[in-house]
Coordinates of C-alpha atoms in Angstrom, one line a residue:
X1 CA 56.2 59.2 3.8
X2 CA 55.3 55.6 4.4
X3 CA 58.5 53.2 5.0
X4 CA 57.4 50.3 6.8
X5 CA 55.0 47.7 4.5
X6 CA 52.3 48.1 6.5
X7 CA 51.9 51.6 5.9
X8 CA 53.0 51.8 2.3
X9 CA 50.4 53.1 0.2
X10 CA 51.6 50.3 -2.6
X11 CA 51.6 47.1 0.0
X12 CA 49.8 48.4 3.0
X13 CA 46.7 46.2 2.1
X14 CA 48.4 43.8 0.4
X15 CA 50.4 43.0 4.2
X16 CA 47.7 44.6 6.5
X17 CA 43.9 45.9 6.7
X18 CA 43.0 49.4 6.6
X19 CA 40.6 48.6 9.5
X20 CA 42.9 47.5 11.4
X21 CA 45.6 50.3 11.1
X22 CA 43.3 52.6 12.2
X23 CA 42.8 50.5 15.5
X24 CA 46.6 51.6 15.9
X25 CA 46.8 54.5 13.8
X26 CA 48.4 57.3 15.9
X27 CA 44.5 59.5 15.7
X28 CA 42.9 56.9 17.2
X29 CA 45.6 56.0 19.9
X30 CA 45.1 60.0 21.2
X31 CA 41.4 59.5 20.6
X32 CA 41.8 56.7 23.2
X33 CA 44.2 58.9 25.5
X34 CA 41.1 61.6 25.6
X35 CA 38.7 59.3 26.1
X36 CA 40.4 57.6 29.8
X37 CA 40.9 61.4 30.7
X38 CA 37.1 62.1 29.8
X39 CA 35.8 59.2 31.9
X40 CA 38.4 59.7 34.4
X41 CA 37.1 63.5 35.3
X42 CA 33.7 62.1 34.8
X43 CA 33.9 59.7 37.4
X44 CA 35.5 61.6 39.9
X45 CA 33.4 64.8 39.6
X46 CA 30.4 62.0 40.4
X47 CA 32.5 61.2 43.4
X48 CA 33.0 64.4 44.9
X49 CA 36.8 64.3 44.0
X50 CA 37.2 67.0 41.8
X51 CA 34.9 69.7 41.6
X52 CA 31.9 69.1 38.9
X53 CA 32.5 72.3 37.5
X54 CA 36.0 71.4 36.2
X55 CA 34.7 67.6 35.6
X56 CA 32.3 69.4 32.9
X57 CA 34.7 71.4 31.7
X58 CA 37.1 68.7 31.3
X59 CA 35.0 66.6 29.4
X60 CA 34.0 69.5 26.9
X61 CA 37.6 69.6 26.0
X62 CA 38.4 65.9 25.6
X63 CA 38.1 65.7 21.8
X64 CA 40.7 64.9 19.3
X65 CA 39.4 67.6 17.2
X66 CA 41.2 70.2 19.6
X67 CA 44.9 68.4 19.1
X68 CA 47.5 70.5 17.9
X69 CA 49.4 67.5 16.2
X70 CA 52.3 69.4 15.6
X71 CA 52.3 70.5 19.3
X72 CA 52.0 66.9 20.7
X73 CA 54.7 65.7 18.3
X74 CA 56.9 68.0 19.5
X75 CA 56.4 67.8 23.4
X76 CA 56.2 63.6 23.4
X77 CA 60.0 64.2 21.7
X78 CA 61.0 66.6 24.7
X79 CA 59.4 64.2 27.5
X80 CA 59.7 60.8 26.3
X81 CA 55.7 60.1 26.0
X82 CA 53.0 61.0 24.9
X83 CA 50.5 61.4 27.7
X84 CA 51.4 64.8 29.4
X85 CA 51.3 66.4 26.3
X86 CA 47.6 65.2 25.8
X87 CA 47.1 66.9 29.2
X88 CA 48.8 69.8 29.1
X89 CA 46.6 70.4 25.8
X90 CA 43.3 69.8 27.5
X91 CA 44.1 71.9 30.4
X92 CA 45.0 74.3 28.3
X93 CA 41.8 74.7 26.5
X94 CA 40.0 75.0 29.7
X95 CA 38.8 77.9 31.0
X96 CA 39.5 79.1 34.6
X97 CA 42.4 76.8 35.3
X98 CA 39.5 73.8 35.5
X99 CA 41.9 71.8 33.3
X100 CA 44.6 71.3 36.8
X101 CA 41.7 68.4 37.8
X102 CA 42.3 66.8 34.7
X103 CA 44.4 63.4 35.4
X104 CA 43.3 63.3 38.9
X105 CA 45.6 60.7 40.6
X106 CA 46.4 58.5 37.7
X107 CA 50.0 58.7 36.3
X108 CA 51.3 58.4 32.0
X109 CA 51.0 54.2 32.3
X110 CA 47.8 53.8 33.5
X111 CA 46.7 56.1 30.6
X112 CA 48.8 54.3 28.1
X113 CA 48.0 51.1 29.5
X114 CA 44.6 51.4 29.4
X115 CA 44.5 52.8 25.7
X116 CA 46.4 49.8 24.8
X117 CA 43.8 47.4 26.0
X118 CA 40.9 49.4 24.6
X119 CA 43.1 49.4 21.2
X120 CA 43.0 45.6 22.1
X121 CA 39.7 45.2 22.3
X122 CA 38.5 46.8 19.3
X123 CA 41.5 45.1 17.2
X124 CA 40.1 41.5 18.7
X125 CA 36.6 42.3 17.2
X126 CA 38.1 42.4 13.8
X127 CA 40.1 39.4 14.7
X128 CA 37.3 37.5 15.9
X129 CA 35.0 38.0 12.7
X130 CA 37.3 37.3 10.1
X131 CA 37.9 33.7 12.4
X132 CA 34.5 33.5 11.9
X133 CA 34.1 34.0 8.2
X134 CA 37.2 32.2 8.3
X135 CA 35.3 28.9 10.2
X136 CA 32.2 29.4 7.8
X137 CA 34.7 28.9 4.6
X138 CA 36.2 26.1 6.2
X139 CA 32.5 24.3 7.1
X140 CA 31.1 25.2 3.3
X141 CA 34.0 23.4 1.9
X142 CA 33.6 20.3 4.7
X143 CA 30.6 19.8 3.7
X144 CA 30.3 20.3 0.1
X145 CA 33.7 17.7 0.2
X146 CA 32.7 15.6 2.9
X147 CA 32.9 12.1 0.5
X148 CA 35.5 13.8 -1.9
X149 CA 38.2 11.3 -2.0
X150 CA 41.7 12.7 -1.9
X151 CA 45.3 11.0 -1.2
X152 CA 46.4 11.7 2.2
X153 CA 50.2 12.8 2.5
X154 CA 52.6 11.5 4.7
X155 CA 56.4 12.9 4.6
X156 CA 55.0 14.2 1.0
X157 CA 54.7 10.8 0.2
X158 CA 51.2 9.4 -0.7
X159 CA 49.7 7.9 2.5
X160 CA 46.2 6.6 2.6
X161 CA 43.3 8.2 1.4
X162 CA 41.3 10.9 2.8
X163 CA 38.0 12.8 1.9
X164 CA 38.8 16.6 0.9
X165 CA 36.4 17.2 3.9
X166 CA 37.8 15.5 6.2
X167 CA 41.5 17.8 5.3
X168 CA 39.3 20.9 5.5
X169 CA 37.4 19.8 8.9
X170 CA 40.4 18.8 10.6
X171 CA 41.7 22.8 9.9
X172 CA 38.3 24.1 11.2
X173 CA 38.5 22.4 14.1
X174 CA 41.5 23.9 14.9
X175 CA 40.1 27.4 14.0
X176 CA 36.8 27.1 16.0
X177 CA 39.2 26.4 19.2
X178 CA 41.0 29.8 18.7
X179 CA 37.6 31.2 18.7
X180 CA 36.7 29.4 21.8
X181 CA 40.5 30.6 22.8
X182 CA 39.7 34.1 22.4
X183 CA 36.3 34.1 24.1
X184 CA 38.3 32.9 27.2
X185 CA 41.0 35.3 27.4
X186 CA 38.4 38.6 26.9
X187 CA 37.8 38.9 30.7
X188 CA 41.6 38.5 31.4
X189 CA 43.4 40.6 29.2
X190 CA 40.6 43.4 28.4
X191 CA 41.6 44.9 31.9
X192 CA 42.1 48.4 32.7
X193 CA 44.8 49.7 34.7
X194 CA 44.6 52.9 37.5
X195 CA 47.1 52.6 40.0
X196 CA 49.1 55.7 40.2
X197 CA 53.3 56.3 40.5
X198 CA 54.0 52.6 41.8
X199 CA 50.2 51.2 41.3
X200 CA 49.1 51.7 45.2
X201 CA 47.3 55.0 44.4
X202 CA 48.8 56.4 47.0
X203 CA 48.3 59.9 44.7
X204 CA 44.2 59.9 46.2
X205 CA 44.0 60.1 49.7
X206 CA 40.0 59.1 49.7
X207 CA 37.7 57.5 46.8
X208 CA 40.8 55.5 44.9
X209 CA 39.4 52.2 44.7
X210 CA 35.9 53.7 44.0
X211 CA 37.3 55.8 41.0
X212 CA 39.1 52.8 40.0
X213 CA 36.2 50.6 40.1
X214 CA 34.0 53.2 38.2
X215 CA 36.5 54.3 35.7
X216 CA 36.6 50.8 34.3
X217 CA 32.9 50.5 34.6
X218 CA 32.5 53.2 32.0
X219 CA 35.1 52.1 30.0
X220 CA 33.3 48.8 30.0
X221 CA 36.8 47.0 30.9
X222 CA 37.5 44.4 33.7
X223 CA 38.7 46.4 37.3
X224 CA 42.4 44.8 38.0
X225 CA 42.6 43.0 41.2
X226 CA 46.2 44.7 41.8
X227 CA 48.3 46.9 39.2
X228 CA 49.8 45.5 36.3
X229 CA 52.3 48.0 35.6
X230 CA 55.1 45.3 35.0
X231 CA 53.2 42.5 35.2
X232 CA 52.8 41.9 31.4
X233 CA 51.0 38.8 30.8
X234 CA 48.1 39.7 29.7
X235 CA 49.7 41.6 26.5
X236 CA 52.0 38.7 26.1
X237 CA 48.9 36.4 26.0
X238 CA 47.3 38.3 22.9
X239 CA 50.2 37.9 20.9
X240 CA 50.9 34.4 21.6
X241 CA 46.8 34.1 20.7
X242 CA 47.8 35.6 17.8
X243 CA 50.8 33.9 17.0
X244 CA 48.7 30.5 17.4
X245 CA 46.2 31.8 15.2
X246 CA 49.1 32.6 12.6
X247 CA 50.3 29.3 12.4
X248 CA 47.1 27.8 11.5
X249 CA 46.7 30.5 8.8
X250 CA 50.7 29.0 8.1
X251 CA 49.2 25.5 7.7
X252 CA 46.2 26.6 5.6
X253 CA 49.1 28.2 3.3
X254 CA 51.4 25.3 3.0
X255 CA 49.0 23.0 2.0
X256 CA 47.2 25.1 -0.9
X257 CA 50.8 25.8 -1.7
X258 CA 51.8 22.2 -2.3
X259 CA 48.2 21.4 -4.0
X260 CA 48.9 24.4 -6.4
X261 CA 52.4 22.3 -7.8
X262 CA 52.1 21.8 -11.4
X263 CA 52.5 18.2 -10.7
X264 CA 49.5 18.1 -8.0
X265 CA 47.1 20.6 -9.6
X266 CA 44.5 20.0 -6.8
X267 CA 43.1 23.1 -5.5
X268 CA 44.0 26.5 -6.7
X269 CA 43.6 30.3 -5.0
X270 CA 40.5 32.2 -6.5
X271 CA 41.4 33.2 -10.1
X272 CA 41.7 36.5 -11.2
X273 CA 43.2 38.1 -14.8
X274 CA 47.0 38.5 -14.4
X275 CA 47.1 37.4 -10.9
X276 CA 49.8 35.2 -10.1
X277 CA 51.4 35.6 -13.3
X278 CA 55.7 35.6 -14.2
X279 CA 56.9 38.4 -15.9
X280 CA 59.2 35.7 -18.2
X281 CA 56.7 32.7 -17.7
X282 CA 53.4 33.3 -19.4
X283 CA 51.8 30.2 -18.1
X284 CA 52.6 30.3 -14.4
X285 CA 49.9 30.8 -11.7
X286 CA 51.4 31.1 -8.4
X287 CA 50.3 31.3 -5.1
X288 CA 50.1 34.9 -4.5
X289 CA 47.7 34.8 -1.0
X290 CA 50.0 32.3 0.7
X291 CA 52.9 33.5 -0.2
X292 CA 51.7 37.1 2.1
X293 CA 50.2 34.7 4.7
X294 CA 53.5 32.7 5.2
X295 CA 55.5 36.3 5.2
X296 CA 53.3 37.9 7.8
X297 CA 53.1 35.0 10.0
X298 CA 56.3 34.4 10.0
X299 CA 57.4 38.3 11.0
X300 CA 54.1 38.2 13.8
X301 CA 55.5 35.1 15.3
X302 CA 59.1 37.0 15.8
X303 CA 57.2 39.8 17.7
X304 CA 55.4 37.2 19.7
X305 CA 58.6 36.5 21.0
X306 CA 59.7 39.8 21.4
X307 CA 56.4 40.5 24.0
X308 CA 57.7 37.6 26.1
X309 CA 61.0 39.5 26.0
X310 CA 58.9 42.5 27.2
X311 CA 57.5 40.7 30.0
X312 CA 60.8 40.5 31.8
X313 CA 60.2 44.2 33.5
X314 CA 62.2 45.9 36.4
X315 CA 60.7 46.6 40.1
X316 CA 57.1 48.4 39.7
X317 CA 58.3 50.7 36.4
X318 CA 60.4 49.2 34.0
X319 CA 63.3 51.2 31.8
X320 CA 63.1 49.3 28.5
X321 CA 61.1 46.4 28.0
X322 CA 57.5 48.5 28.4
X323 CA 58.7 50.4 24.8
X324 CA 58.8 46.7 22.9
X325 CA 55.3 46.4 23.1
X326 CA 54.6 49.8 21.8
X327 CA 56.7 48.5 18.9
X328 CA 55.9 44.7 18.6
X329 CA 52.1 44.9 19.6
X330 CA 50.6 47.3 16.8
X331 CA 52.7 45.1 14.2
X332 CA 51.7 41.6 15.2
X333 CA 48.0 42.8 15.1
X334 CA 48.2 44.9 11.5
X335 CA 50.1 42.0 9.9
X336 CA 47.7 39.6 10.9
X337 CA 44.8 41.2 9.9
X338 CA 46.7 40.8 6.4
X339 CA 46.7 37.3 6.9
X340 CA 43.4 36.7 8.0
X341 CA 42.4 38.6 5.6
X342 CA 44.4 36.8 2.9
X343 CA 43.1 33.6 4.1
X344 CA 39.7 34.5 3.6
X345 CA 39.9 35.5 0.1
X346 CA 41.3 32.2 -0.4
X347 CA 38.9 29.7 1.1
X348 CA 36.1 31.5 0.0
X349 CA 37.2 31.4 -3.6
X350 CA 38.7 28.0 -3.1
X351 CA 39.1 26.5 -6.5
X352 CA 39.3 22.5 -6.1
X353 CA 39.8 19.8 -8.7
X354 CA 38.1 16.7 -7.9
X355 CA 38.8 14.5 -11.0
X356 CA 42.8 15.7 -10.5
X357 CA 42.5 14.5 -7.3
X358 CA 41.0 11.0 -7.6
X359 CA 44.1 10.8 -10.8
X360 CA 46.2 11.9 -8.4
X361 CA 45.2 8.4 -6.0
X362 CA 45.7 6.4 -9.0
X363 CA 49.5 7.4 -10.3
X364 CA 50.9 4.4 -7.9
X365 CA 48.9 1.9 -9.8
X366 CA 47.3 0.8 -6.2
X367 CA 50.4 1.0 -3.9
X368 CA 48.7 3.3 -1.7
X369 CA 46.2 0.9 -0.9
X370 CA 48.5 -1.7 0.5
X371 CA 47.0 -1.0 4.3
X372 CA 43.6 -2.2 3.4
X373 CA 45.2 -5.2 1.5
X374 CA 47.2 -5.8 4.5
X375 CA 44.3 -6.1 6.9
X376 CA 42.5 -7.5 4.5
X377 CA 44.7 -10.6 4.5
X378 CA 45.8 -10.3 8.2
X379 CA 43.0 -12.8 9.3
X380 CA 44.2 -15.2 6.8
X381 CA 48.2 -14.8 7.1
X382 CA 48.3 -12.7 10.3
X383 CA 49.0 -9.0 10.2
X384 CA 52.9 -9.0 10.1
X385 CA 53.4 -11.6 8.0
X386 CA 50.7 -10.2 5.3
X387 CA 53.2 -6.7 5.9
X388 CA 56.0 -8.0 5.2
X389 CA 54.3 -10.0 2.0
X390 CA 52.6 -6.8 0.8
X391 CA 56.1 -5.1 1.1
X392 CA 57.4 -7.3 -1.4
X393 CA 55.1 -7.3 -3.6
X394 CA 55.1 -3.3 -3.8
X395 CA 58.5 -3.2 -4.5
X396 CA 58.2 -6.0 -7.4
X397 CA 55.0 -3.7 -8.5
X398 CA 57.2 -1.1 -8.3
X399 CA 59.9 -2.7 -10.3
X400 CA 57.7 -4.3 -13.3
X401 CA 55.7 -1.2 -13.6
X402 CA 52.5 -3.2 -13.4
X403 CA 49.2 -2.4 -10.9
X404 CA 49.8 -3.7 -7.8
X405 CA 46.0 -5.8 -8.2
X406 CA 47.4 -7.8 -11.0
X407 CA 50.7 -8.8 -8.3
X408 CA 48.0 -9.6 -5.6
X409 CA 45.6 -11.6 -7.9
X410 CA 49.0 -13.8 -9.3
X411 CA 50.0 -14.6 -5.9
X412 CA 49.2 -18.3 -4.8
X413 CA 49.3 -17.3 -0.8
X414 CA 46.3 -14.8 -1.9
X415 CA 44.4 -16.0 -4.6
X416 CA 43.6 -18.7 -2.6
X417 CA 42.4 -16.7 0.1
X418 CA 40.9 -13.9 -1.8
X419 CA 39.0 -13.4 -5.2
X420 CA 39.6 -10.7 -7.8
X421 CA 36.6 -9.1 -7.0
X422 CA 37.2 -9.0 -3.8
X423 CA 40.8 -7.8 -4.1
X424 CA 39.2 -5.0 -6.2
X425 CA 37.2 -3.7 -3.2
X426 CA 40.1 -3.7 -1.1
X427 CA 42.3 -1.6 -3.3
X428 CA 39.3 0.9 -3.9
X429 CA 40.2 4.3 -2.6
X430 CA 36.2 5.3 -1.8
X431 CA 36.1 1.4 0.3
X432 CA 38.6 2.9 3.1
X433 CA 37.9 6.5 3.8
X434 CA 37.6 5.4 7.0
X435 CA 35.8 7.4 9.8
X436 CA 36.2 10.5 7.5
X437 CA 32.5 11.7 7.2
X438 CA 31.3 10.5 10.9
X439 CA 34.6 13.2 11.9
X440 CA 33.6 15.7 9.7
X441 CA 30.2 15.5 10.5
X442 CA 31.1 15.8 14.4
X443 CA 33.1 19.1 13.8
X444 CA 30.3 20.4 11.8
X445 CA 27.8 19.8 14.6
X446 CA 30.6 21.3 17.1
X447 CA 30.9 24.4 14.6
X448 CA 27.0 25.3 14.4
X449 CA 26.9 24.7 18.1
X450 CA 29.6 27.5 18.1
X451 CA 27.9 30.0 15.7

């Protein structure tokens, strides 16, 4: 019986992805145990260190099909982990007491350790293609946007105006730098560990570092310099990568949130019958998507912390803090795969309301155009003096409820200066975009030079 969200058969993949709980589903955490011993006899009956006969015989008997479930259950409760209770299975179902070689020299952490990262690595796969269809969302809507006038939002005040593109690239450049991010930290944190009792390997007396070296080589992970056994920042660096990754996600949210307002109305998630709908208020549409992406992120980011906490281990085998990641690590990685995924449904079914948008620029009667008017009449006045005259005609704009062009055009310190028509350009939205598309086409060059 499910009882946490992620693995309720009502919510599970509504907060989480079925691929990714089965990254950390409890089958394929053993299937991970059998498959260090497997490489681990394979390795060292290549070496000469255990006899090929029982390297063989090992390996025959390294699959999960042969788990008594029940069995392990039981014996990880008696010990305190799960490992030796792998083991004692395997050696069990080998004939001729050939199973004894099985676990040659390595001790519980470096097989849990080394699962973990393997769990890692196939868990940052998923990560790193939903970033990518993620990135490809973003660039569609960058450039079918690119001269799309929109207010831009200050304080959520009206600011100055923006291209829809431009709000969309600014986000994808932020994405296509946790890609670069995650390239970067692959050959740090997908690392192996074999280092015996207190990491020296002081448990083989010949071939350690050899075995060590060729054990990761068929894994296919990076061969650790010196054990990590409580050394923890390569765990606490994928979860802070995924914590940053949540937070964009976060920003992604708030702003389709704060579009999706009655009174903004300017992009909407992708429609659906009944989605989003109130039980008392027939006409609402809510933001169903961001509303899970703000909720995961938010929990991920508290387990992010909690892996920091984990990093803070005693002498060479810690008594506490090793446990938190077993706890924190599975989470952080299931809930984000909720919001990635989340985040993908909704910028590839982006609804967007251009004409609401352009309205939306036009509800201050002008006001948000008083930075071009200001430099507009800075060579004439200079720049503070045209500020503080542009101030006060806003707030008379403001108070006769009239467009702030008709104020400008009345004024005898601008009219002498500056024609209508000319007073009409400067208080054009589509006239002061800006660098918009030059920066949007930059991050669109830098995002196919990524693909």
């Amino acid at each position: 019986m499910a009882a946490t969200i992620i693995d309720s058969r009502i919510f599970g993949d509504i907060f989480s992805d079925a691929r990714m709980r089965q990254v950390w589903s409890d089958e394929n955490r053993t299937a991970k145990y059998l498959d260090i011993e497997r490489a681990l006899a394979k390795v060292q009956g290549e070496l000469g260190l255990i006899p090929q006969e029982a390297a063989d015989e090992i390996v025959k008997n390294c699959e999960l099909s042969m788990i008594d479930w029940d069995q392990l259950k039981a014996k990880t409760e008696q010990i305190g982990y799960p490992i030796i209770a792998v083991v004692n299975q395997i050696n069990a179902n080998c004939r001729d007491r050939l199973g004894e070689y099985c676990h040659w020299g390595a001790t519980t952490q470096d097989v849990t350790d080394t699962a973990a990262v393997l769990q890692m690595r196939e868990g940052l796969a998923l990560v790193e293609q939903d970033l990518k269809d993620i990135s490809d969302a973003l660039a569609a809507l960058a450039q079918k946007y690119r001269d799309t006038p929109v207010i831009g939002r200050s304080n959520l005040q009206q600011a100055t105006p923006i291209t829809f593109g431009y709000k969309m690239a600014s986000i994808l450049a932020g994405m296509d730098r946790h890609r670069e991010r995650l390239q970067q930290l692959k050959p740090r944190v997908l690392m192996g560990e074999f280092g015996g009792a207190s990491g020296t390997l002081s448990s083989l007396e010949k071939g350690a570092m050899e075995t060590q070296a060729a054990l990761m080589k068929e894994l296919g992970l990076a061969q650790p310099l010196i054990s990590w056994h409580t050394v923890r920042d390569t765990i606490a660096e994928v979860g802070a990568f995924l914590g940053l990754v949540g937070g964009s996600l976060g920003k992604i949210a708030m702003d389709v949130k704060l579009m999706m307002q009655t009174e903004v109305g300017e992009v909407f998630e992708p429609y659906a019958p009944g989605r989003g709908s109130s039980s008392t208020m027939p006409q609402k549409r809510n933001p169903i998507s961001c509303l899970y992406i703000h909720a995961n992120i938010s929990v991920a980011r508290q387990h992010v912390a909690a892996l920091m906490d984990a990093m803070v281990a005693d002498h060479e085998r810690s008594t506490g803090p090793w446990e938190i990641e077993w706890v924190c690590l599975p989470e952080i990685f299931c809930l984000m795969s909720g919001a990635l995924k989340q985040t993908k449904f909704v910028l590839q079914g982006l609804e967007v309301d251009a004409t609401r948008m352009r309205a939306n620029m036009n509800i201050t009667h002008g006001l948000v155009m008083s930075e071009a008017v200001m430099m507009g009449l800075g060579p004439y006045l200079g720049r503070e003096y045209a500020h503080d005259l542009v101030y006060d005609l806003c707030r008379q704009a403001l108070a006769e409820n009239r467009p702030l062009i008709d104020i400008l055009e009345a004024h005898p310190e601008i009219n002498q200066y500056l024609s209508r028509s000319q007073l009409e350009s400067l208080c054009d939205p589509v006239n002061h975009l800006g660098q918009a598309g030059v920066m949007v086409d930059r991050v669109l060059a830098a995002h196919a030079a990524l693909v």
